[in-house]
Amino acid sequence: GDSVTQMEGPVTLSEEAFLTINCTYTATGYPSLFWYVQYPGEGLQLLLKATKADDKGSNKGFEATYRKETTSFHLEKGSVQVSDSAVYFCALSVVDSSYKLIFGSGTRLLVRP
Amino acid sequence: DTEVTQTPKHLVMGMTNKKSLKCEQHMGHRAMYWYKQKAKKPPELMFVYSYEKLSINESVPSRFSPECPNSSLLNLHLHALQPEDSALYLCASSPRTDNYGYTFGSGTRLTVV
């Protein structure tokens, strides 16, 4: 079945450090890929998305490239801020009758001043 | 309006109570969803409504009863819940005809006592 695997957290970084959160997927169809962010006590916000191979999604300094050959969608940011501290979820959906979102387990990011 | 609005934000209920969660969107989305999120876990799909009709029930116990009165509203009626049902309940919506990801509400944090 379809699934998403994320790196274990928490990831602890100092402010202005480079961030990578790994995400790989397994899908029977041709998925769209997403990164969602959840700040403490809040719902999920769509951070970025990519709908086909080699697409790069970007938002607020975060980037991720849809790599079909490696079935990956790693999240990167060149210089993190304390305000980026949150839980990041990688997710996929396959166009079928359900439009179900399948989430990875989430990676908690803690950025220290 | 690009938001999904959920009310109430917090709810404490006894095991014999009946309560309802409400979700509203005015983006013209024709698919709406209920997700349940336990602490430090990814969201889990409960129900999917497509064009106001229930299309997916992920084997959710009957003490949870969804309702979609119109294309903008989604309710979740709760009755005889258990303490283990305490969680963050997230509503989401998406355009039915594409695969560009969901818009989530900020959730209702439910505590069953």
Tab-separated table of C-alpha atoms in Angstrom:
chain	number	residue	atom	x	y	z
A	1	GLY	CA	0.000	0.000	0.000
A	2	ASP	CA	0.886	3.666	-0.162
A	3	SER	CA	3.095	4.962	2.645
A	4	VAL	CA	5.412	7.772	3.708
A	5	THR	CA	8.554	7.421	5.795
A	6	GLN	CA	10.126	10.381	7.571
A	7	MET	CA	13.303	10.690	9.560
A	8	GLU	CA	12.953	10.302	13.286
A	9	GLY	CA	13.021	13.416	15.389
A	10	PRO	CA	13.472	15.555	17.238
A	11	VAL	CA	15.860	17.551	15.108
A	12	THR	CA	17.619	20.209	17.165
A	13	LEU	CA	19.445	23.024	15.374
A	14	SER	CA	20.925	26.385	16.203
A	15	GLU	CA	19.475	29.462	14.569
A	16	GLU	CA	20.761	30.040	11.003
A	17	ALA	CA	21.761	26.374	10.579
A	18	PHE	CA	20.884	24.383	7.447
A	19	LEU	CA	17.876	22.086	7.705
A	20	THR	CA	17.164	18.810	5.953
A	21	ILE	CA	14.256	16.549	6.856
A	22	ASN	CA	14.225	13.353	4.847
A	23	CYS	CA	11.039	11.926	3.364
A	24	THR	CA	10.618	8.885	1.119
A	25	TYR	CA	7.428	7.385	-0.199
A	26	THR	CA	5.878	4.272	-1.662
A	27	ALA	CA	2.905	4.670	-3.960
A	28	THR	CA	1.086	2.451	-6.423
A	29	GLY	CA	-0.044	5.378	-8.548
A	30	TYR	CA	1.490	8.732	-9.400
A	31	PRO	CA	1.230	10.749	-6.193
A	32	SER	CA	1.222	14.410	-5.385
A	33	LEU	CA	3.540	15.236	-2.494
A	34	PHE	CA	3.144	17.741	0.306
A	35	TRP	CA	4.819	19.134	3.363
A	36	TYR	CA	2.582	20.321	6.177
A	37	VAL	CA	3.686	22.187	9.303
A	38	GLN	CA	1.983	22.103	12.688
A	39	TYR	CA	2.864	24.725	15.286
A	40	PRO	CA	2.172	23.909	18.944
A	41	GLY	CA	-1.531	23.832	19.719
A	42	GLU	CA	-2.585	24.480	16.128
A	43	GLY	CA	-3.878	22.651	13.077
A	44	LEU	CA	-1.881	21.770	9.982
A	45	GLN	CA	-0.786	24.329	7.443
A	46	LEU	CA	0.238	23.442	3.911
A	47	LEU	CA	3.874	24.487	3.569
A	48	LEU	CA	4.581	23.425	-0.005
A	49	LYS	CA	3.586	20.904	-2.639
A	50	ALA	CA	4.719	19.237	-5.863
A	51	THR	CA	2.480	17.381	-8.254
A	52	LYS	CA	4.893	15.839	-10.756
A	53	ALA	CA	8.435	14.561	-11.017
A	54	ASP	CA	11.214	17.194	-10.821
A	55	ASP	CA	8.796	19.851	-9.577
A	56	LYS	CA	10.218	21.998	-6.805
A	57	GLY	CA	7.840	23.303	-4.181
A	58	SER	CA	8.916	26.340	-2.201
A	59	ASN	CA	7.514	28.638	0.460
A	60	LYS	CA	8.919	30.819	3.262
A	61	GLY	CA	12.491	29.748	2.435
A	62	PHE	CA	11.640	26.040	2.523
A	63	GLU	CA	12.126	23.890	-0.575
A	64	ALA	CA	11.513	20.295	-1.602
A	65	THR	CA	12.011	18.580	-4.965
A	66	TYR	CA	9.898	15.659	-6.189
A	67	ARG	CA	12.438	12.948	-7.050
A	68	LYS	CA	10.721	10.043	-8.733
A	69	GLU	CA	13.926	8.053	-9.272
A	70	THR	CA	14.667	8.001	-5.541
A	71	THR	CA	11.000	8.280	-4.420
A	72	SER	CA	11.954	11.155	-2.162
A	73	PHE	CA	10.721	14.620	-1.227
A	74	HIS	CA	13.258	15.966	1.267
A	75	LEU	CA	12.539	19.291	2.967
A	76	GLU	CA	15.366	21.861	3.111
A	77	LYS	CA	15.905	25.367	4.406
A	78	GLY	CA	19.137	27.283	4.210
A	79	SER	CA	18.874	29.202	7.475
A	80	VAL	CA	16.355	28.238	10.133
A	81	GLN	CA	14.838	30.605	12.669
A	82	VAL	CA	13.488	30.005	16.157
A	83	SER	CA	10.010	30.586	14.737
A	84	ASP	CA	10.430	27.505	12.501
A	85	SER	CA	10.185	25.256	15.561
A	86	ALA	CA	7.228	22.982	14.825
A	87	VAL	CA	6.309	19.482	13.689
A	88	TYR	CA	6.704	18.834	9.965
A	89	PHE	CA	4.642	16.172	8.181
A	90	CYS	CA	5.396	14.782	4.751
A	91	ALA	CA	2.303	13.500	2.955
A	92	LEU	CA	1.128	12.093	-0.329
A	93	SER	CA	-2.144	11.702	-2.135
A	94	VAL	CA	-3.040	9.628	-5.149
A	95	VAL	CA	-5.805	10.701	-7.471
A	96	ASP	CA	-8.518	8.185	-6.897
A	97	SER	CA	-12.002	8.263	-5.485
A	98	SER	CA	-10.861	9.136	-1.985
A	99	TYR	CA	-8.267	11.918	-2.296
A	100	LYS	CA	-6.965	10.520	0.959
A	101	LEU	CA	-3.873	12.148	2.424
A	102	ILE	CA	-1.313	9.663	3.746
A	103	PHE	CA	0.999	11.176	6.334
A	104	GLY	CA	4.431	10.316	7.558
A	105	SER	CA	4.951	10.092	11.308
A	106	GLY	CA	6.087	13.705	11.603
A	107	THR	CA	9.437	15.235	12.543
A	108	ARG	CA	9.714	17.691	15.387
A	109	LEU	CA	12.126	20.562	14.757
A	110	LEU	CA	13.522	22.589	17.639
A	111	VAL	CA	15.562	25.665	16.776
A	112	ARG	CA	17.594	27.233	19.573
A	113	PRO	CA	18.697	30.869	19.638
B	1	ASP	CA	-12.065	33.493	2.237
B	2	THR	CA	-9.357	30.829	2.288
B	3	GLU	CA	-10.016	29.336	5.689
B	4	VAL	CA	-11.614	26.339	7.284
B	5	THR	CA	-13.233	27.388	10.547
B	6	GLN	CA	-13.806	24.916	13.357
B	7	THR	CA	-15.821	25.443	16.506
B	8	PRO	CA	-15.450	25.076	19.379
B	9	LYS	CA	-11.670	25.251	19.803
B	10	HIS	CA	-11.813	23.320	23.055
B	11	LEU	CA	-14.452	20.929	24.387
B	12	VAL	CA	-14.656	18.945	27.606
B	13	MET	CA	-17.445	16.397	27.777
B	14	GLY	CA	-18.560	13.560	29.992
B	15	MET	CA	-18.999	10.036	28.730
B	16	THR	CA	-22.783	10.342	28.771
B	17	ASN	CA	-22.924	13.715	27.002
B	18	LYS	CA	-23.946	14.485	23.440
B	19	LYS	CA	-22.015	17.223	21.689
B	20	SER	CA	-21.252	18.349	18.146
B	21	LEU	CA	-18.206	19.727	16.397
B	22	LYS	CA	-18.720	22.170	13.566
B	23	CYS	CA	-16.648	22.919	10.481
B	24	GLU	CA	-17.285	25.585	7.846
B	25	GLN	CA	-15.588	26.617	4.607
B	26	HIS	CA	-16.523	29.108	1.912
B	27	MET	CA	-13.947	28.243	-0.723
B	28	GLY	CA	-16.346	26.249	-2.868
B	29	HIS	CA	-14.544	23.021	-2.007
B	30	ARG	CA	-16.700	19.961	-2.600
B	31	ALA	CA	-14.723	17.459	-0.538
B	32	MET	CA	-14.603	17.703	3.249
B	33	TYR	CA	-12.853	15.508	5.758
B	34	TRP	CA	-12.649	14.660	9.444
B	35	TYR	CA	-9.305	13.614	10.881
B	36	LYS	CA	-8.377	12.574	14.412
B	37	GLN	CA	-4.939	13.358	15.800
B	38	LYS	CA	-3.568	11.918	19.011
B	39	ALA	CA	-0.615	13.556	20.722
B	40	LYS	CA	2.677	13.213	18.849
B	41	LYS	CA	1.025	11.236	16.054
B	42	PRO	CA	0.041	12.114	12.488
B	43	PRO	CA	-3.611	12.764	11.674
B	44	GLU	CA	-5.746	9.708	10.935
B	45	LEU	CA	-8.602	9.893	8.452
B	46	MET	CA	-12.086	9.290	9.858
B	47	PHE	CA	-14.598	10.366	7.190
B	48	VAL	CA	-14.666	11.800	3.684
B	49	TYR	CA	-17.610	13.676	2.191
B	50	SER	CA	-17.726	14.298	-1.522
B	51	TYR	CA	-20.490	16.531	-2.902
B	52	GLU	CA	-22.259	16.301	0.461
B	53	LYS	CA	-22.342	12.517	0.357
B	54	LEU	CA	-20.387	10.261	2.676
B	55	SER	CA	-17.849	8.469	0.510
B	56	ILE	CA	-15.446	7.013	3.061
B	57	ASN	CA	-15.871	5.829	6.630
B	58	GLU	CA	-12.588	4.473	7.947
B	59	SER	CA	-14.287	1.959	10.253
B	60	VAL	CA	-15.036	4.651	12.805
B	61	PRO	CA	-17.160	3.606	15.838
B	62	SER	CA	-20.810	4.612	15.642
B	63	ARG	CA	-20.418	6.935	18.632
B	64	PHE	CA	-19.020	9.335	16.013
B	65	SER	CA	-21.690	10.433	13.549
B	66	PRO	CA	-20.820	12.807	10.693
B	67	GLU	CA	-23.246	15.047	8.884
B	68	CYS	CA	-22.887	17.327	5.881
B	69	PRO	CA	-25.964	19.616	5.747
B	70	ASN	CA	-24.676	21.574	2.747
B	71	SER	CA	-21.560	22.138	0.709
B	72	SER	CA	-20.096	24.591	3.238
B	73	LEU	CA	-20.791	22.805	6.507
B	74	LEU	CA	-19.588	19.618	8.120
B	75	ASN	CA	-20.593	18.422	11.563
B	76	LEU	CA	-19.363	15.624	13.776
B	77	HIS	CA	-21.893	14.463	16.369
B	78	LEU	CA	-20.458	12.833	19.451
B	79	HIS	CA	-22.280	10.509	21.830
B	80	ALA	CA	-21.158	8.156	24.599
B	81	LEU	CA	-17.483	8.775	23.988
B	82	GLN	CA	-14.665	7.123	25.877
B	83	PRO	CA	-11.633	8.792	27.479
B	84	GLU	CA	-9.445	7.306	24.731
B	85	ASP	CA	-11.383	9.416	22.225
B	86	SER	CA	-9.697	12.499	23.650
B	87	ALA	CA	-7.717	14.022	20.773
B	88	LEU	CA	-7.452	16.928	18.365
B	89	TYR	CA	-10.185	16.664	15.734
B	90	LEU	CA	-9.261	18.304	12.468
B	91	CYS	CA	-11.551	19.250	9.637
B	92	ALA	CA	-10.201	19.792	6.131
B	93	SER	CA	-11.508	20.592	2.681
B	94	SER	CA	-10.195	20.272	-0.851
B	95	PRO	CA	-11.340	21.007	-4.385
B	96	ARG	CA	-12.920	17.821	-5.598
B	97	THR	CA	-11.509	17.892	-9.067
B	98	ASP	CA	-7.818	18.321	-8.427
B	99	ASN	CA	-5.105	16.998	-6.233
B	100	TYR	CA	-3.547	20.113	-4.762
B	101	GLY	CA	-3.832	19.263	-1.105
B	102	TYR	CA	-6.108	20.125	1.702
B	103	THR	CA	-6.829	23.216	3.711
B	104	PHE	CA	-7.043	22.259	7.376
B	105	GLY	CA	-8.881	23.986	10.167
B	106	SER	CA	-7.151	24.696	13.461
B	107	GLY	CA	-8.978	21.827	15.136
B	108	THR	CA	-11.118	21.127	18.177
B	109	ARG	CA	-9.241	19.801	21.161
B	110	LEU	CA	-11.599	17.311	22.783
B	111	THR	CA	-11.226	15.951	26.301
B	112	VAL	CA	-13.551	13.171	27.455
B	113	VAL	CA	-13.826	12.830	31.218
